[in-house]
Short mmCIF file of C-alpha atoms and ligand atoms in Angstrom, two decimals:
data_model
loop_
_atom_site.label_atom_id
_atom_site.label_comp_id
_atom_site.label_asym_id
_atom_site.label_seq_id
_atom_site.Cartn_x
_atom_site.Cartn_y
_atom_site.Cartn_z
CA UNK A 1 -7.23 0.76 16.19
CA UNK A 2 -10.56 1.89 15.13
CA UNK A 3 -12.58 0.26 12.80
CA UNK A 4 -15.13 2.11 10.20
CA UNK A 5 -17.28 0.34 8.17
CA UNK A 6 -16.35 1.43 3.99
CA UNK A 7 -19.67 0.83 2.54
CA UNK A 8 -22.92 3.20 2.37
CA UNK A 9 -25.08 0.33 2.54
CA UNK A 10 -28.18 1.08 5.94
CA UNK A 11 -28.09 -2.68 6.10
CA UNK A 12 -24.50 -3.77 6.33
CA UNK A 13 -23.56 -1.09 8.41
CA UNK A 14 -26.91 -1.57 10.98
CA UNK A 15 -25.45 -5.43 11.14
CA UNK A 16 -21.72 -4.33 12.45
CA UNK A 17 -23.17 -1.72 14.31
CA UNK A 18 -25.08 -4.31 16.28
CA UNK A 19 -21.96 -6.28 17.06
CA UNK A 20 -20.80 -3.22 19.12
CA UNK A 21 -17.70 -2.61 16.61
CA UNK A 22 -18.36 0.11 14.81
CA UNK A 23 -16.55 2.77 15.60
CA UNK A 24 -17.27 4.83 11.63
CA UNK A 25 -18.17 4.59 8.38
CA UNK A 26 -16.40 6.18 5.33
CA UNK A 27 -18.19 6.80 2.30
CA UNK A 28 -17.19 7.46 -1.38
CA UNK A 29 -19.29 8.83 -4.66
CA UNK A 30 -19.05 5.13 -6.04
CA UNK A 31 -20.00 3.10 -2.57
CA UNK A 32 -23.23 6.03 -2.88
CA UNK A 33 -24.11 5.16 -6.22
CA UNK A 34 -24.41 1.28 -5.92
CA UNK A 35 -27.64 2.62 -2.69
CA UNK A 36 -30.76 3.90 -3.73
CA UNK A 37 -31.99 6.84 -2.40
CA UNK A 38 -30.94 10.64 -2.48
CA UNK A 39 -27.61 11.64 -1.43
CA UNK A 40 -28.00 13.56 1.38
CA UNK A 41 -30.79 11.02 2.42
CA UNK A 42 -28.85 7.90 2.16
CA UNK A 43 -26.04 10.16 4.14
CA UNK A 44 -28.80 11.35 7.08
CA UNK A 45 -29.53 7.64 7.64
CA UNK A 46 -26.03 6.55 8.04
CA UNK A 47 -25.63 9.15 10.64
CA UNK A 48 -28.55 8.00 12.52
CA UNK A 49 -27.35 4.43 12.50
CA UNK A 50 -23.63 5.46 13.54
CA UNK A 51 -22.63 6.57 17.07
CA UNK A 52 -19.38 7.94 15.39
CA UNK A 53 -17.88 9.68 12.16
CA UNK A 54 -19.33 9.55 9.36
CA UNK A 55 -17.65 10.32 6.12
CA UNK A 56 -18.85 11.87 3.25
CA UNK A 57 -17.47 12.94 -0.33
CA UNK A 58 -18.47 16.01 -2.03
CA UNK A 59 -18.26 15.65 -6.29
CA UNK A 60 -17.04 19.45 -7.28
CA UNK A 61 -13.64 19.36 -8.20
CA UNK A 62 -13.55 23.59 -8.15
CA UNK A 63 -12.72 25.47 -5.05
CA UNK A 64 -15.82 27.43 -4.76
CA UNK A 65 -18.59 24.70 -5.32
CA UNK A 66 -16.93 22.01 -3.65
CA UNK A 67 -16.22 24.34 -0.19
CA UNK A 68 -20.48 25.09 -1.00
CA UNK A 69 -21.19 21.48 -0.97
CA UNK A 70 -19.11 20.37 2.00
CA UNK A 71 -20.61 23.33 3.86
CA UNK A 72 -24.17 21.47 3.27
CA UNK A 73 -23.07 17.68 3.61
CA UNK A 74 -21.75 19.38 7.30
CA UNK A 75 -25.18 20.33 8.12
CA UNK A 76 -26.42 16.80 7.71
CA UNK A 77 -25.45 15.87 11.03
CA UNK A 78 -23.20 16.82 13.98
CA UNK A 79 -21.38 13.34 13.04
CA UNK A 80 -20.69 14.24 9.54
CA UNK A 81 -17.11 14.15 8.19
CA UNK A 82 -16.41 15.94 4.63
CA UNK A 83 -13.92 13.64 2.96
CA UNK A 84 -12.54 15.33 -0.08
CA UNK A 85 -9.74 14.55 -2.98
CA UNK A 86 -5.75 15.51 -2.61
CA UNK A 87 -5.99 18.01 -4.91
CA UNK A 88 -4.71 21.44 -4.54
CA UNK A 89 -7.95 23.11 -4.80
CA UNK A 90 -8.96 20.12 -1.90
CA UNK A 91 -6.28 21.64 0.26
CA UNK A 92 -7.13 24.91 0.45
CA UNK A 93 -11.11 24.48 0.64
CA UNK A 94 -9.96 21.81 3.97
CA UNK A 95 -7.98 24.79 5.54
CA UNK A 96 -10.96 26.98 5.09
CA UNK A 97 -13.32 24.15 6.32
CA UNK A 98 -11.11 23.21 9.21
CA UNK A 99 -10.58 27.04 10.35
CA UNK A 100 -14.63 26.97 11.17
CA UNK A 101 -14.28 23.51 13.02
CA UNK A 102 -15.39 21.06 9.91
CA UNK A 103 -13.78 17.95 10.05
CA UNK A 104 -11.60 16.96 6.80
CA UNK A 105 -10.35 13.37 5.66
CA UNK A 106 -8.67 14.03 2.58
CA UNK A 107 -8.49 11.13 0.51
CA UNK A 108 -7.51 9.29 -2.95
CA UNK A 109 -3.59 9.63 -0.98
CA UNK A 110 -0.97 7.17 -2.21
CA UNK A 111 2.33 8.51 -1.04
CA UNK A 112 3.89 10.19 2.11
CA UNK A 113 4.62 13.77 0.59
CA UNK A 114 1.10 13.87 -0.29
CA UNK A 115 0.06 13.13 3.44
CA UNK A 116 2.91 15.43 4.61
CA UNK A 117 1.07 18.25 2.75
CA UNK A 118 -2.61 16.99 4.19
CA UNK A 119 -1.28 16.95 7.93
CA UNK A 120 -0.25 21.11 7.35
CA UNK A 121 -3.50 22.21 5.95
CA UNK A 122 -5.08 21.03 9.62
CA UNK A 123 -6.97 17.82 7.78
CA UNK A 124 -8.46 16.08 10.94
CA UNK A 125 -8.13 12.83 8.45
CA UNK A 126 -5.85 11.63 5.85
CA UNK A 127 -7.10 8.31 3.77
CA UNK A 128 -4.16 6.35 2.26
CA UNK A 129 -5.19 4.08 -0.50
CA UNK A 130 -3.24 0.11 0.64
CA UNK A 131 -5.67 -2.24 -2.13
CA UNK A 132 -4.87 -0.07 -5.03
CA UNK A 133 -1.32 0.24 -4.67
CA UNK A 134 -0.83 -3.05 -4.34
CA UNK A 135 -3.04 -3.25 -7.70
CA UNK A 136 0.02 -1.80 -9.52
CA UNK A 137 2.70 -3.82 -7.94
CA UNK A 138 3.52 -1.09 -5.55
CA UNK A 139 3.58 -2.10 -0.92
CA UNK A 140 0.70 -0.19 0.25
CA UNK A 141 1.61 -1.26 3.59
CA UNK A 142 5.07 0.56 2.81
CA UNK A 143 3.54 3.74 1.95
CA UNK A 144 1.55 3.54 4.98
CA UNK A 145 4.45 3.02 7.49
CA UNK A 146 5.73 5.66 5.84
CA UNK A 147 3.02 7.91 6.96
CA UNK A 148 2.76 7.31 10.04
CA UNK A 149 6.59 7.90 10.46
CA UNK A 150 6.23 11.12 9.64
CA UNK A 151 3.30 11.88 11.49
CA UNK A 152 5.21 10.21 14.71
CA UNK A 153 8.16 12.71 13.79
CA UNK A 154 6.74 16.00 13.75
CA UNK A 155 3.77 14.89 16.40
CA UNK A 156 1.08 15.99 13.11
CA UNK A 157 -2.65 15.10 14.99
CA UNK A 158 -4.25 14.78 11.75
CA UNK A 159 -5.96 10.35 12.51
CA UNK A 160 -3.98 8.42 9.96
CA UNK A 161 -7.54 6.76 8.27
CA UNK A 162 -6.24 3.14 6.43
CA UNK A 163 -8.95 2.54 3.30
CA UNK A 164 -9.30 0.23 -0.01
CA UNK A 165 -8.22 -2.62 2.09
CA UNK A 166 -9.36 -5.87 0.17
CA UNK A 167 -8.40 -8.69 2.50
CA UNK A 168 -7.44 -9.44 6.35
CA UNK A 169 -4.60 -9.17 5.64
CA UNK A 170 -4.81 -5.50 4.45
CA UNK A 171 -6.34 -5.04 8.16
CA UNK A 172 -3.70 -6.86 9.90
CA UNK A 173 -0.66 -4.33 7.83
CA UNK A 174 -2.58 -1.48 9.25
CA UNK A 175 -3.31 -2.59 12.85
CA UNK A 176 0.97 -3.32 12.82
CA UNK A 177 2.29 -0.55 11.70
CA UNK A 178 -0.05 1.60 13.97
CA UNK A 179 -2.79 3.13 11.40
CA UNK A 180 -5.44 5.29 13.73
CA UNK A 181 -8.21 3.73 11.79
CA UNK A 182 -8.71 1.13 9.41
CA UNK A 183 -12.16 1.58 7.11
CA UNK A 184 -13.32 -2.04 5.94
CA UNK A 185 -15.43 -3.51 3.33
CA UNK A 186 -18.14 -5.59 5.36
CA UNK A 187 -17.33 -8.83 3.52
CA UNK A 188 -13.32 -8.36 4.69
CA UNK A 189 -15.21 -7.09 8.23
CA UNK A 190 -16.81 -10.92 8.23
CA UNK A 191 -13.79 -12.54 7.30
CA UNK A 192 -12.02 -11.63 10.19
CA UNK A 193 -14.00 -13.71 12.35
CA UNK A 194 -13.32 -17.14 10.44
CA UNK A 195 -10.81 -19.52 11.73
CA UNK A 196 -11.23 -23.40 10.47
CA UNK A 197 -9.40 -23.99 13.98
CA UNK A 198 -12.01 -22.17 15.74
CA UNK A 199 -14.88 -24.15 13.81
CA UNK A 200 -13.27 -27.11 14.34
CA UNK A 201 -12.59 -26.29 18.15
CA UNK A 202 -16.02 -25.66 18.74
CA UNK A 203 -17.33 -28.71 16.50
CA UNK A 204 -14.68 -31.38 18.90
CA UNK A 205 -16.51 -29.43 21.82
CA UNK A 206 -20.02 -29.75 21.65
CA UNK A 207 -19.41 -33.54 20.11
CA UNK A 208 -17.31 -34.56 23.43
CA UNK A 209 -19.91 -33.24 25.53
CA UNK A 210 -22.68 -35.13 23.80
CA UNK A 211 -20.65 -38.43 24.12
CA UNK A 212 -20.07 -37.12 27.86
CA UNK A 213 -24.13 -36.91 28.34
CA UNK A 214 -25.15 -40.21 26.79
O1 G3P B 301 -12.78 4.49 1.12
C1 G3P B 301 -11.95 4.19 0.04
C2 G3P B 301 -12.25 2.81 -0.43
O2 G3P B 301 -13.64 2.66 -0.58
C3 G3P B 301 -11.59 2.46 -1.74
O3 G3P B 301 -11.52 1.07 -1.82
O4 G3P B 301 -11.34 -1.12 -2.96
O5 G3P B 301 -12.27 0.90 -4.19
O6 G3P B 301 -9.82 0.78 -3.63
P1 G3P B 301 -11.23 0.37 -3.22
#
């Protein structure tokens, strides 16, 4: 599974990057607003940063501007991803974008038939929404196995791209039911690490060999 960092923040994603993990990032208009900076700035940065994808979200909701403003966020950086709403205006504009070899996540997808329709318009990505679901009382997880079923059935290529997942255990529903990618907040990314076994491992450890030296 590959795992994308879900934050715009330089600084977070500079520290997983160092770890050798990195594999993404995914970006959204409200992770953008919370960084200072212009836009297509902040976006250039990432990219620089990032040896991978790098995913970024348009704001026009009509056809016309919001295949214009992909068309720029793609000349960014050869990296650049244009992630854009499951809406039908969002389908059409990611045929047209895909046709001249732009990469398209389409995201804000909370069902199967929605993803069915993303994987025929050529979408290179399709984000399905676990946290949010699960919000409501609905199984994200559920949703997403669903997904991926389909995709399995009819061989679709489109990466199956796992986001709005608040815990570890978000991350370990999408590594078992097979997601592509999962895209992580960088305080779930830490988590994953912890183990009070492991600190207390390494604590009995270091204290036997100190009684060993004396
Ligand atoms: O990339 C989508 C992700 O940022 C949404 O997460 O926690 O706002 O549902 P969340």
């Amino acid at each position: 599974m590959k795992i994308y960092a879900d934050t715009a923040n330089i600084e977070e994603i500079k520290n997983i990057a160092a770890m050798g993990l990195l594999d993404g990032v995914t970006t959204n208009p409200s992770l953008v607003a919370k960084e200072k900076g212009e836009f297509k700035e902040i976006m250039a940065n990432i990219c620089e940063a990032v040896n991978g994808p790098v995913h970024a979200e348009p704001v026009s909701l009509e056809a016309g501007p919001m295949e214009k403003e992909s068309r720029e966020l793609a000349e960014i950086h050869k990296n650049i991803v244009v992630k854009i709403p499951m809406i039908p205006t969002g389908l059409a504009v990611c045929k047209k974008l895909s046709q001249d070899d732009i990469p398209v996540n389409i995201t804000l997808v909370f069902n199967a038939t929605q993803a069915l329709l993303c994987a025929k318009t050529g979408a290179a990505y399709v984000t399905p929404f676990l946290g949010r679901l699960d919000d409501i009382s609905n199984i994200g997880v559920e949703m997403l196995s669903d997904i991926i079923q389909i995709y399995e059935n009819y061989a679709f290529e489109t990466e199956i791209l796992a986001a709005s997942l608040r815990h570890p255990v978000h991350v370990l529903e999408a590594a078992l039911a097979g997601a592509d990618i999962a895209t992580i907040p960088a305080k779930v990314f830490h988590q994953l690490f912890k183990h009070p076994l492991t600190d207390r491992g390494i604590e009995a450890f270091l204290s036997d060999w100190e009684k060993a030296k004396k």
